[in-house]
mmCIF file of C-alpha atoms and ligand atoms in Angstrom:
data_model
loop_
_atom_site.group_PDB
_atom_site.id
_atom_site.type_symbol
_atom_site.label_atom_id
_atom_site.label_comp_id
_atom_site.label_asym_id
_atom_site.label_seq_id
_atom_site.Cartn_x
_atom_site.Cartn_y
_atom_site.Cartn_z
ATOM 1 C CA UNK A 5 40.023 55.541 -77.121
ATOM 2 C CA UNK A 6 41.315 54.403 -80.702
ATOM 3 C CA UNK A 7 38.848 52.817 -82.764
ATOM 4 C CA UNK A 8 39.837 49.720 -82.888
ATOM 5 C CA UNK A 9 39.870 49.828 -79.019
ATOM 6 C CA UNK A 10 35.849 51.511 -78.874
ATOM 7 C CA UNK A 11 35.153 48.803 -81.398
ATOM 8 C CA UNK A 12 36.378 45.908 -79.236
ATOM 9 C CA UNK A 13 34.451 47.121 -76.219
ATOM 10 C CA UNK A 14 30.964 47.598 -78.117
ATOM 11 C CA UNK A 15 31.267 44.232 -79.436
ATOM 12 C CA UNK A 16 31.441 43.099 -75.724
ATOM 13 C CA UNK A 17 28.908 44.885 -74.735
ATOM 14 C CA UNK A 18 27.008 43.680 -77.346
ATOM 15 C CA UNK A 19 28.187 39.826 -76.616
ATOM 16 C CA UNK A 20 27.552 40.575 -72.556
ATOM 17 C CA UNK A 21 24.158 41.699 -73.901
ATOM 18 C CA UNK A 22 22.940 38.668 -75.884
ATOM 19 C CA UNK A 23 24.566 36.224 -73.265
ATOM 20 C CA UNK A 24 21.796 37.524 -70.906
ATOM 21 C CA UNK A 25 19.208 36.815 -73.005
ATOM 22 C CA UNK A 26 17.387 33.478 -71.941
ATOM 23 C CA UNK A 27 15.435 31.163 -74.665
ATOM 24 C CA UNK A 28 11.604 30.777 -74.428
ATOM 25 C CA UNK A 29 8.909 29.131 -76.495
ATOM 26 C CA UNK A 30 5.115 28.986 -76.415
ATOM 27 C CA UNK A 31 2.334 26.976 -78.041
ATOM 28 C CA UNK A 32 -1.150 27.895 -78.713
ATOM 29 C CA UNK A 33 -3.772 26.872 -80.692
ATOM 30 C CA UNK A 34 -5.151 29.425 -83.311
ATOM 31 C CA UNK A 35 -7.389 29.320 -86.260
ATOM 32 C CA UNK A 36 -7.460 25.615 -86.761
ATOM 33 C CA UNK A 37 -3.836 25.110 -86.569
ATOM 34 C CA UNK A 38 -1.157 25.664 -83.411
ATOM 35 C CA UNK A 39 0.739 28.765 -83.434
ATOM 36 C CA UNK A 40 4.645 28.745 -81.630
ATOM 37 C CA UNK A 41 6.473 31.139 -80.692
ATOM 38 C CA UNK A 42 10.317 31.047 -79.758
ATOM 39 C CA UNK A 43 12.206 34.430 -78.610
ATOM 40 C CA UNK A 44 15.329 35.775 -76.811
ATOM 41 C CA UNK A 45 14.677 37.759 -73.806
ATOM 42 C CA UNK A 46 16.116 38.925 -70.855
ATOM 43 C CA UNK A 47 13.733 37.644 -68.257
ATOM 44 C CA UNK A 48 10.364 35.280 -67.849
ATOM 45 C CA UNK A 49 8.061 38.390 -67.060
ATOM 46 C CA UNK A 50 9.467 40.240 -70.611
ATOM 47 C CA UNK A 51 9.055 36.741 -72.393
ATOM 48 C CA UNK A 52 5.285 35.695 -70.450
ATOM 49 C CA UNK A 53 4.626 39.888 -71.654
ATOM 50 C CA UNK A 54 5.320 39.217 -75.352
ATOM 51 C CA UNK A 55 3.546 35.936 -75.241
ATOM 52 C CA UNK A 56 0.304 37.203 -74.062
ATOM 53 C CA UNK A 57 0.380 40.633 -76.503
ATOM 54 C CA UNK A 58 1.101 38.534 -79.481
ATOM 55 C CA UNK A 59 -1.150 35.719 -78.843
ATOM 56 C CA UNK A 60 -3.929 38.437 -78.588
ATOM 57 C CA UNK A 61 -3.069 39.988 -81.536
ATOM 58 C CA UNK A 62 -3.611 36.480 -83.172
ATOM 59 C CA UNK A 63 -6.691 35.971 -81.563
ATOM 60 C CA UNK A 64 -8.179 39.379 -82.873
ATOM 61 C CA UNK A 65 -6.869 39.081 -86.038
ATOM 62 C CA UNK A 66 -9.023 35.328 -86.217
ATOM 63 C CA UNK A 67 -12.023 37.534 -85.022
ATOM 64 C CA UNK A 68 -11.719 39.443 -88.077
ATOM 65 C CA UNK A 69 -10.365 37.143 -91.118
ATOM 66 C CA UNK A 70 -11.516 33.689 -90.490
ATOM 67 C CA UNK A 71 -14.300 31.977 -92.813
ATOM 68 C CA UNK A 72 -14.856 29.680 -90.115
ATOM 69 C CA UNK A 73 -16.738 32.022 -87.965
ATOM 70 C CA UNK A 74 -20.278 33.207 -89.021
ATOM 71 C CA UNK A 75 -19.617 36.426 -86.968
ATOM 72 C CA UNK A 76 -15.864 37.496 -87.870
ATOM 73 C CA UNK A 77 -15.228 40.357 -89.911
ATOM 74 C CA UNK A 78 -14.769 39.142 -93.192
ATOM 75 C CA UNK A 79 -18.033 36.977 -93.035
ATOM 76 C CA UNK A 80 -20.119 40.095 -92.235
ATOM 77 C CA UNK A 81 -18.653 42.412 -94.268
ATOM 78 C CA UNK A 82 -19.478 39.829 -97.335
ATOM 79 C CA UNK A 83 -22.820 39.424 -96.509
ATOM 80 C CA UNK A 84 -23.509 43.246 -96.216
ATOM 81 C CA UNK A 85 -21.310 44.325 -99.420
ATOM 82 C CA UNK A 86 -23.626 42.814 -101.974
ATOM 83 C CA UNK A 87 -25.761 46.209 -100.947
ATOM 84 C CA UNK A 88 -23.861 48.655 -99.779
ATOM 85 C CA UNK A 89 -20.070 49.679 -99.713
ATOM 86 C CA UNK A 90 -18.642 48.144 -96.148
ATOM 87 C CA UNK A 91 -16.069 50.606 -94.389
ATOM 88 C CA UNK A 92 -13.356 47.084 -93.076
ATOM 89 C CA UNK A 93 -10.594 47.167 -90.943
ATOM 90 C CA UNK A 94 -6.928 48.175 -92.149
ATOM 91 C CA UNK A 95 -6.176 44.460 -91.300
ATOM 92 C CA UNK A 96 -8.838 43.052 -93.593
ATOM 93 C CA UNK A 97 -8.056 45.816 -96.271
ATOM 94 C CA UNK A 98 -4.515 44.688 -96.217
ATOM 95 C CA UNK A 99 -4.755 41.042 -97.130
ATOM 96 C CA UNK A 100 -7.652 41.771 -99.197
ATOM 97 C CA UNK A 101 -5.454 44.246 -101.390
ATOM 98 C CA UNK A 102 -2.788 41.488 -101.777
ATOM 99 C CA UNK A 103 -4.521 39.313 -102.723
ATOM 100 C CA UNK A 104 -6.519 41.102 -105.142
ATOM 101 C CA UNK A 105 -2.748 41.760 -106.629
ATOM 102 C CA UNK A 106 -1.405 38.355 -106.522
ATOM 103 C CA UNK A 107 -5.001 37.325 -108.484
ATOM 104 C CA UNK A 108 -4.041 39.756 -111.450
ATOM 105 C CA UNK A 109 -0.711 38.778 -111.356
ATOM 106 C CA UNK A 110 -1.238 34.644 -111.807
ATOM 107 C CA UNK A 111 -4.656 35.487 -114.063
ATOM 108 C CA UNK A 112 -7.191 34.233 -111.118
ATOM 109 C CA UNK A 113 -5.198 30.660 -110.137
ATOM 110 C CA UNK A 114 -5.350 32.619 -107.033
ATOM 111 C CA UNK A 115 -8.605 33.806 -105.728
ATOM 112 C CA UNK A 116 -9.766 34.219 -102.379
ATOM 113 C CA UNK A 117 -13.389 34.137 -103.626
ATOM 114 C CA UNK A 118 -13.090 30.542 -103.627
ATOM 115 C CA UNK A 119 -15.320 29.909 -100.292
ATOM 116 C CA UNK A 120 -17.956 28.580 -101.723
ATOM 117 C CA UNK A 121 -15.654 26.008 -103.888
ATOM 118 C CA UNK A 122 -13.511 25.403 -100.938
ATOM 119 C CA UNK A 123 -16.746 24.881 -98.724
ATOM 120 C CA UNK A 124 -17.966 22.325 -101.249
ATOM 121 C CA UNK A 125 -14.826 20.130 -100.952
ATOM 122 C CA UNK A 126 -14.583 20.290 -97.307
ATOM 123 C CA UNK A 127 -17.582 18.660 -97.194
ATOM 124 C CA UNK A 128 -16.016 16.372 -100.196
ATOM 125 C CA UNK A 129 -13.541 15.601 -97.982
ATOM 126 C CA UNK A 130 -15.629 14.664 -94.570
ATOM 127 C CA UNK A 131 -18.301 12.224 -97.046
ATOM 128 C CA UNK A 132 -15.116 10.615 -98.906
ATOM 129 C CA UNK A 133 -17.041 11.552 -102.222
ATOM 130 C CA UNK A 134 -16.083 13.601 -105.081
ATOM 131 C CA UNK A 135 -18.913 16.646 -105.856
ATOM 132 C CA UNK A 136 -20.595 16.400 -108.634
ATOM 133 C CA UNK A 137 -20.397 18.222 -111.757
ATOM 134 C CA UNK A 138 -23.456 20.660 -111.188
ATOM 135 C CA UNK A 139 -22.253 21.166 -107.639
ATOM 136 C CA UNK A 140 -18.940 22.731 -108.910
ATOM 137 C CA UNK A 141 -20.651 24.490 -111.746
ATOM 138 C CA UNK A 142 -23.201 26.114 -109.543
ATOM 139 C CA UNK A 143 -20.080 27.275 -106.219
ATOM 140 C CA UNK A 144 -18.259 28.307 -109.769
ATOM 141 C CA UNK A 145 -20.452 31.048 -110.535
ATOM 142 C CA UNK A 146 -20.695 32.332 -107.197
ATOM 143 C CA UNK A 147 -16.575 32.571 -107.271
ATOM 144 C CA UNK A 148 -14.289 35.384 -108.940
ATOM 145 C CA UNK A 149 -11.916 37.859 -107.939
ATOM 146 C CA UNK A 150 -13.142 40.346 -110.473
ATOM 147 C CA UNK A 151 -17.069 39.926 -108.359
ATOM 148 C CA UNK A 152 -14.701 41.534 -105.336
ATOM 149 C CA UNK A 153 -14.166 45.615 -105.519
ATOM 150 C CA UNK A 154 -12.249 47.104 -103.148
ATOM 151 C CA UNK A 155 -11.852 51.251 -102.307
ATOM 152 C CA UNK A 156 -8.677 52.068 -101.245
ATOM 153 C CA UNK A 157 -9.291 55.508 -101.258
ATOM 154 C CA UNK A 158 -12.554 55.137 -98.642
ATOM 155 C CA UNK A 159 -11.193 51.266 -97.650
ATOM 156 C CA UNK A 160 -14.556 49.698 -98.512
ATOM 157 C CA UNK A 161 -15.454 46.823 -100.240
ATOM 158 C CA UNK A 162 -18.405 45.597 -102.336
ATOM 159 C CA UNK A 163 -19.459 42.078 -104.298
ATOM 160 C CA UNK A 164 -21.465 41.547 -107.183
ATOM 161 C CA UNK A 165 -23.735 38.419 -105.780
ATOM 162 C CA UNK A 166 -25.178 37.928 -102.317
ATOM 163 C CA UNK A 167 -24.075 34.892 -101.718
ATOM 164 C CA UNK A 168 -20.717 35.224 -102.436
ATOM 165 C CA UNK A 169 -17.876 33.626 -99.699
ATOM 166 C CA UNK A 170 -14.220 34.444 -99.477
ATOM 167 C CA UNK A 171 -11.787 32.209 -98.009
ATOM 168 C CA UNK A 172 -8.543 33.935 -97.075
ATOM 169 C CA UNK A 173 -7.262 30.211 -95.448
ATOM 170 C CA UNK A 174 -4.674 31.182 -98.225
ATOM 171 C CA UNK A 175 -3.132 34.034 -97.131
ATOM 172 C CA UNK A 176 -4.394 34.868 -93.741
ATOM 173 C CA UNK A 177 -1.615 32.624 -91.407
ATOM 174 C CA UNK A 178 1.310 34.675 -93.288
ATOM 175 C CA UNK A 179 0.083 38.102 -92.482
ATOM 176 C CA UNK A 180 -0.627 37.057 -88.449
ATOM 177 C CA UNK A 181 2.739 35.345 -88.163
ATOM 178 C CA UNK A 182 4.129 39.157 -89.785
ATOM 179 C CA UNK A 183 1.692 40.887 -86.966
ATOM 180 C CA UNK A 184 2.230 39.129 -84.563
ATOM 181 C CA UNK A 185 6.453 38.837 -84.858
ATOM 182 C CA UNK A 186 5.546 42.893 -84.753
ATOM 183 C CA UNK A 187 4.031 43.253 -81.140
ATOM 184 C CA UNK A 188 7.079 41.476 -79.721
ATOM 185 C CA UNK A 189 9.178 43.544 -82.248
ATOM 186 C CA UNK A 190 7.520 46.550 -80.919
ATOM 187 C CA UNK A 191 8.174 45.045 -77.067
ATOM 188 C CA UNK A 192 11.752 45.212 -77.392
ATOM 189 C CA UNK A 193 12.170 41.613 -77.988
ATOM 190 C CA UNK A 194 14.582 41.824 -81.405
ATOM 191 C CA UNK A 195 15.374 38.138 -81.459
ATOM 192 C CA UNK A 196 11.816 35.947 -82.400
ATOM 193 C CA UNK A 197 10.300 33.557 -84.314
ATOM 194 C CA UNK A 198 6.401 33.299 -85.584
ATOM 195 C CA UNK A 199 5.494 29.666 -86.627
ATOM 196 C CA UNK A 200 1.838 29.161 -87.530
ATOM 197 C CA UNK A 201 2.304 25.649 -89.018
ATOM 198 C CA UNK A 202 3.858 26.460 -92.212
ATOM 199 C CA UNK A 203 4.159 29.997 -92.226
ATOM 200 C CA UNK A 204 7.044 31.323 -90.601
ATOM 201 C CA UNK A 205 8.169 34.580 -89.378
ATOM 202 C CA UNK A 206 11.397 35.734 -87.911
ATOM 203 C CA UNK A 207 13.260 38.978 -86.606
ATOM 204 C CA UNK A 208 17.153 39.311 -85.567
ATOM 205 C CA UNK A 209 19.391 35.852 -85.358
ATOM 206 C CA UNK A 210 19.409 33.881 -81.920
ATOM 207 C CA UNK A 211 22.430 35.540 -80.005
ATOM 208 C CA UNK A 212 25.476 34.350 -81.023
ATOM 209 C CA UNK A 213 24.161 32.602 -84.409
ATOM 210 C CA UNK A 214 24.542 33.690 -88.156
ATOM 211 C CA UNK A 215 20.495 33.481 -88.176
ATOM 212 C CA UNK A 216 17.716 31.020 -87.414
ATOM 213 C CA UNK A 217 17.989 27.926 -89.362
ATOM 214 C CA UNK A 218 15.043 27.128 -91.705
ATOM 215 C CA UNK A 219 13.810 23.590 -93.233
ATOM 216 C CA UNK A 220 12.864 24.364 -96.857
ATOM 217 C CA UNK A 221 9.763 22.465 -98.272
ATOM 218 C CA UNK A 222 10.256 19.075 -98.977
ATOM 219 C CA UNK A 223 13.823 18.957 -99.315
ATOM 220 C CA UNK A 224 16.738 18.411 -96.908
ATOM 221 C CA UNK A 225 17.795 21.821 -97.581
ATOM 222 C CA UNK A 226 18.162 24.568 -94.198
ATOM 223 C CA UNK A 227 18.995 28.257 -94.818
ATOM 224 C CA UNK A 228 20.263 30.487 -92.149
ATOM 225 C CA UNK A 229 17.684 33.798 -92.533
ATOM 226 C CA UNK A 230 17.258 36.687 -90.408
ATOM 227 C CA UNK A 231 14.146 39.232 -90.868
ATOM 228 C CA UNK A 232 12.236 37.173 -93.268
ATOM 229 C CA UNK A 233 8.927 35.106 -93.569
ATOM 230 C CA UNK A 234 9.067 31.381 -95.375
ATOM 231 C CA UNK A 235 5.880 29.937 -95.746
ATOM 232 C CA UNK A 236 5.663 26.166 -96.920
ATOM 233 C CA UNK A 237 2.603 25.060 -99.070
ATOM 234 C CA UNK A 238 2.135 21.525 -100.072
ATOM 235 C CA UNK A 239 -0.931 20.272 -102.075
ATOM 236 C CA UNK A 240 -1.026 16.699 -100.327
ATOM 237 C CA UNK A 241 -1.441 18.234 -97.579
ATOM 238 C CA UNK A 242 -5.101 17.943 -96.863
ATOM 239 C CA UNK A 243 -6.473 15.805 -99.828
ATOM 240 C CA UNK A 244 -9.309 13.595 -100.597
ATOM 241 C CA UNK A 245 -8.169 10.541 -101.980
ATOM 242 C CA UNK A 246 -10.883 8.955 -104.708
ATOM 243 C CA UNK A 247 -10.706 6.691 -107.816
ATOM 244 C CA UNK A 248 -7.067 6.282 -107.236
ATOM 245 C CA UNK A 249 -6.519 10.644 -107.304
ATOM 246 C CA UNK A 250 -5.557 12.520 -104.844
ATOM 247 C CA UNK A 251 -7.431 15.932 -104.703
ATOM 248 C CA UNK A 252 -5.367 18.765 -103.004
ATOM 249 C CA UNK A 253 -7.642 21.418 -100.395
ATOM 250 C CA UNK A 254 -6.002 23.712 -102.684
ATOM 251 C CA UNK A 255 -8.402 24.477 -105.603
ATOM 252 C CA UNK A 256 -7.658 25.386 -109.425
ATOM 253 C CA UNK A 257 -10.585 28.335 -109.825
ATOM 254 C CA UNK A 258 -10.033 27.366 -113.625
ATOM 255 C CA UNK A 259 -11.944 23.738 -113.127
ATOM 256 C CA UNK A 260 -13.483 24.084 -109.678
ATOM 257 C CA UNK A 261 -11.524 20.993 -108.783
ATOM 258 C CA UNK A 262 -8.565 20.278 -105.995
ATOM 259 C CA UNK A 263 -4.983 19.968 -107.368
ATOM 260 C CA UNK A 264 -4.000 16.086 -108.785
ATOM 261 C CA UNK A 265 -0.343 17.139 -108.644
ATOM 262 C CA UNK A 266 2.322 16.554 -105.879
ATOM 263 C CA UNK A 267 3.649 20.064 -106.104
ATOM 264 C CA UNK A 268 5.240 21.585 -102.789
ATOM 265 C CA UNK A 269 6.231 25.588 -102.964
ATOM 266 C CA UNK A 270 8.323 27.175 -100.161
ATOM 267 C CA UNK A 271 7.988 31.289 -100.733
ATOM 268 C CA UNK A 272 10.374 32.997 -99.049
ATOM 269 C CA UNK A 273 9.861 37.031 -98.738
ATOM 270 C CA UNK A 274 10.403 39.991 -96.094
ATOM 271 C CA UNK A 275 6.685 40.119 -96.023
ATOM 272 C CA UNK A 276 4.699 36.860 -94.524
ATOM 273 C CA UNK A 277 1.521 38.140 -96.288
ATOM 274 C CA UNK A 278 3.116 37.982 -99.807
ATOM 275 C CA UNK A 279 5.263 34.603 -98.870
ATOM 276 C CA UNK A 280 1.744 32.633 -97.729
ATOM 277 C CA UNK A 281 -0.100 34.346 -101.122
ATOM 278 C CA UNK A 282 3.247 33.251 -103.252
ATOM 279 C CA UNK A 283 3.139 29.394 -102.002
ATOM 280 C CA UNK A 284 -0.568 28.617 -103.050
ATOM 281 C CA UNK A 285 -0.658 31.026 -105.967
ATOM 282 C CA UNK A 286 2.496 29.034 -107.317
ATOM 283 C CA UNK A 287 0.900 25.258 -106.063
ATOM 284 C CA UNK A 288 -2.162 26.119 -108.626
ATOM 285 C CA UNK A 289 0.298 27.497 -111.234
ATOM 286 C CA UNK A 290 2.902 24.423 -111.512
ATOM 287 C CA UNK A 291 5.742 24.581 -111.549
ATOM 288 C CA UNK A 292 7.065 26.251 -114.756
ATOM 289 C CA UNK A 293 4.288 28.932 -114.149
ATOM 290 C CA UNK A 294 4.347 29.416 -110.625
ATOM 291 C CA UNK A 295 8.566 29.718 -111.141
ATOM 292 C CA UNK A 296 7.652 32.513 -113.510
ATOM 293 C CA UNK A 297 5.431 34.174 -111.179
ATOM 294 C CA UNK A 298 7.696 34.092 -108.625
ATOM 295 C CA UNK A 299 10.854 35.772 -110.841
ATOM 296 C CA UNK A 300 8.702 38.856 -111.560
ATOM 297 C CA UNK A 301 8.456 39.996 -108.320
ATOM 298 C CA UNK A 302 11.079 41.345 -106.637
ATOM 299 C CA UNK A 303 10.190 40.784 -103.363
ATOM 300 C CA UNK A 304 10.206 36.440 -103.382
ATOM 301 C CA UNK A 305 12.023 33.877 -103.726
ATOM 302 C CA UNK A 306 10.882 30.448 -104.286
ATOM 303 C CA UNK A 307 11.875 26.661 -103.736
ATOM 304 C CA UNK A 308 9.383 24.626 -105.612
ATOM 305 C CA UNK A 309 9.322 20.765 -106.005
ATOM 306 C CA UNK A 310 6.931 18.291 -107.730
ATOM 307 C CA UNK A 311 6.526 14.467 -107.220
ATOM 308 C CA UNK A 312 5.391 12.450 -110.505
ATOM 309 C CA UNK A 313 5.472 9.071 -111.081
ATOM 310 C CA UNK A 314 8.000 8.718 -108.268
ATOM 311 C CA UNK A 315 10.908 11.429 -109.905
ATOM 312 C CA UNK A 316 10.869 14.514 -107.813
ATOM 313 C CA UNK A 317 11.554 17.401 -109.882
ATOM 314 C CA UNK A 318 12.711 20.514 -108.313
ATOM 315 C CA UNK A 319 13.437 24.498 -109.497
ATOM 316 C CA UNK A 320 14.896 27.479 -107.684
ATOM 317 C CA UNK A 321 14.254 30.645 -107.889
ATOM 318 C CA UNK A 322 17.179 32.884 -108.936
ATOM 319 C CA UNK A 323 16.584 34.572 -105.431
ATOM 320 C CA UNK A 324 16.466 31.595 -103.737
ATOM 321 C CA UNK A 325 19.718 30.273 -105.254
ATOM 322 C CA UNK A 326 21.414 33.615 -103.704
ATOM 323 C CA UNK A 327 20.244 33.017 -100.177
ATOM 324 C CA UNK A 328 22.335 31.596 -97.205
ATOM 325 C CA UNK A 329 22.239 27.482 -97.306
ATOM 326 C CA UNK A 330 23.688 25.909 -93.683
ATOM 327 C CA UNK A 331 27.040 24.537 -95.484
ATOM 328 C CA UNK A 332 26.614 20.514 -95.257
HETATM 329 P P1 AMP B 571 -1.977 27.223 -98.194
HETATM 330 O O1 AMP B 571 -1.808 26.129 -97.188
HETATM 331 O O2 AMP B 571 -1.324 28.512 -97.810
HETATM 332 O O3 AMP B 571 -1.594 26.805 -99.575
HETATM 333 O O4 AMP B 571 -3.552 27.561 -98.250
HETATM 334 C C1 AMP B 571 -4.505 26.581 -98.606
HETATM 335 C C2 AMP B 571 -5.898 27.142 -98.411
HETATM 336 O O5 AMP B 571 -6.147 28.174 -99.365
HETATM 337 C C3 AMP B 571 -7.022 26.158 -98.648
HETATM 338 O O6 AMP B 571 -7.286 25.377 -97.500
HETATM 339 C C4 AMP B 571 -8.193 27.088 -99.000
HETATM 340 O O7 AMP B 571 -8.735 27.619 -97.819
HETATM 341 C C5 AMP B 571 -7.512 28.216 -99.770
HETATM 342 N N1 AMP B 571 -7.508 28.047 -101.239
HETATM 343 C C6 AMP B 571 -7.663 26.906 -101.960
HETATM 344 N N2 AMP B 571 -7.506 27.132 -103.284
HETATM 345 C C7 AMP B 571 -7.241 28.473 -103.402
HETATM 346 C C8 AMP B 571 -6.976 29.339 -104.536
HETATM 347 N N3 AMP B 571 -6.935 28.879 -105.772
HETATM 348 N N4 AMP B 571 -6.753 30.652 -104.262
HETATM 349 C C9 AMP B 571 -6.779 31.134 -103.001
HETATM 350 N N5 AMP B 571 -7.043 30.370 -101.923
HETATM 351 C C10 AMP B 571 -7.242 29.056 -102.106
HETATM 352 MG MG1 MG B 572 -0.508 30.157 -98.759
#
């Protein structure tokens, strides 16, 4: 056979191949949001198999990173770390390391030692009323990425104060979506998509398609991405709304207070752990800032857009400008 000739017959192979494969989705809730899944595969039992193994790994990694629960992982290991070194999981150690990077990169706007701020305004947020001065001062001091010391060497972590709380609600949907997309990766499933509300994760394109076609942010843009994560973080979001201001869930560490501005920041990056970091690290920045921090890393790309006074203004990354955009 001439090689033109073995070419043409692997690409029908190939095309035979992904014509077989069936679409499937699935919904679940999972740590306070829902979590969907959509995949290629060539039966129901293969798709219902890949369903179940990545759901679980969602619902063990919420065991072990959610603030919500008194008992998960990261809550205990706090607790404990204010006496001893704790020995955490390579899960927890992951994000945590991130994190810890993205914080020196953007000079503490991100910090995932906020709990005790972000605990504060949830409770801001359920008695419509702003907390008060001392309130913030006093969750302040109990908040700081440099208070958080992590081993890599023996993967153990320590605090400075007992009563210290982390809050990974930043970062933690990004790196599930990643491990999740993985077990179904690792299943033999090459075509999927990981949605955990804004955080996205995706592996091959559908069959037949240039790649799966992605919303960004606020704007009417889609890009067609394979093998990438895009997570979507928008500061009116969640807000409390007092004295005419609207207070964003997401918190400058700076002031102790939520976010006034509009800003939305789509992070786009092979890794969903960095892409859900980038998108609320950038939201605290602003715009100009957050663009900046997004340029010296190699591995995002950024759409960022803020609302004022009823202009929206927008920036891309030079990344971002390079990526695929749906012709329209
Ligand atoms: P996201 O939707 O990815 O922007 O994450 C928002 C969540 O991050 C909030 O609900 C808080 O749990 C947490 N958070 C708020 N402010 C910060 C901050 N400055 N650094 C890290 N995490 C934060
Ligand atoms: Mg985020």
């Amino acid at each position: 056979m001439n090689n033109r000739l073995f070419l043409a017959a692997l690409l029908c192979a190939v095309s035979a191949h992904a014509a077989d494969l069936q679409y499937f989705e699935a919904l679940e809730p999972h740590m306070g949001t829902m979590f969907e899944i959509k995949l290629y595969a060539p039966d129901e039992p293969s798709a219902k198999t890949a369903f179940q193994a990545a759901f679980a790994r969602v619902t063990q990694l919420d065991n072990e990173l959610s603030d919500y629960k008194p008992d998960s992982e990261l809550n205990l290991a706090t607790k404990a770390a204010a006496r001893h070194p704790v020995h955490i999981s390579d899960d927890l150690a992951a994000v945590l390391t991130t994190s810890q990077m993205i914080s020196e990169q953007t000079g503490g706007a991100f910090d995932v030692t906020v709990g005790p701020l972000t605990r504060l305004w949830r409770q801001a947020r359920k008695n419509h009323q702003l907390p008060t001065p001392e309130a913030i001062q006093q969750a302040r001091e109990r908040c700081g990425y440099r208070k958080l010391h992590l081993d890599p060497k023996s993967q153990t972590m320590t605090v400075d104060l007992p009563d210290m709380q982390l809050d990974l609600g930043a970062i933690a949907k990004g790196y599930t979506a990643d491990e999740a997309l993985k077990v179904i990766t690792n299943l033999g499933i090459h075509s999927a998509l990981v949605a955990a509300s804004g955080d996205l994760a995706f592996s091959d394109a559908p069959p037949g398609q240039r790649g799966w076609k992605i919303g960004i942010g606020s704007s009417d843009r889609v890009l067609v991405l394979t093998n990438m994560a895009v997570s979507t973080s928008g500061a009116s979001e969640q807000f409390l709304e007092f004295g005419g201001k609207h207070y964003s869930h997401i918190i400058d560490p700076a002031t102790g207070m939520g976010l006034l501005n509009d800003i939305t920041v789509t992070a786009i990056s092979r890794h969903g752990l960095l892409a859900d970091g980038a998108d609320t690290a950038a939201s605290v920045l602003g715009c100009e800032k957050g663009l900046a921090f997004i340029e010296k890393n190699p591995e995002l790309a950024a759409f960022i857009s803020e609302k004022a006074n009823g202009q929206v203004h927008s920036l891309e990354s030079s990344r971002f400008k390079k990526l695929n955009a749906v012709s329209q």
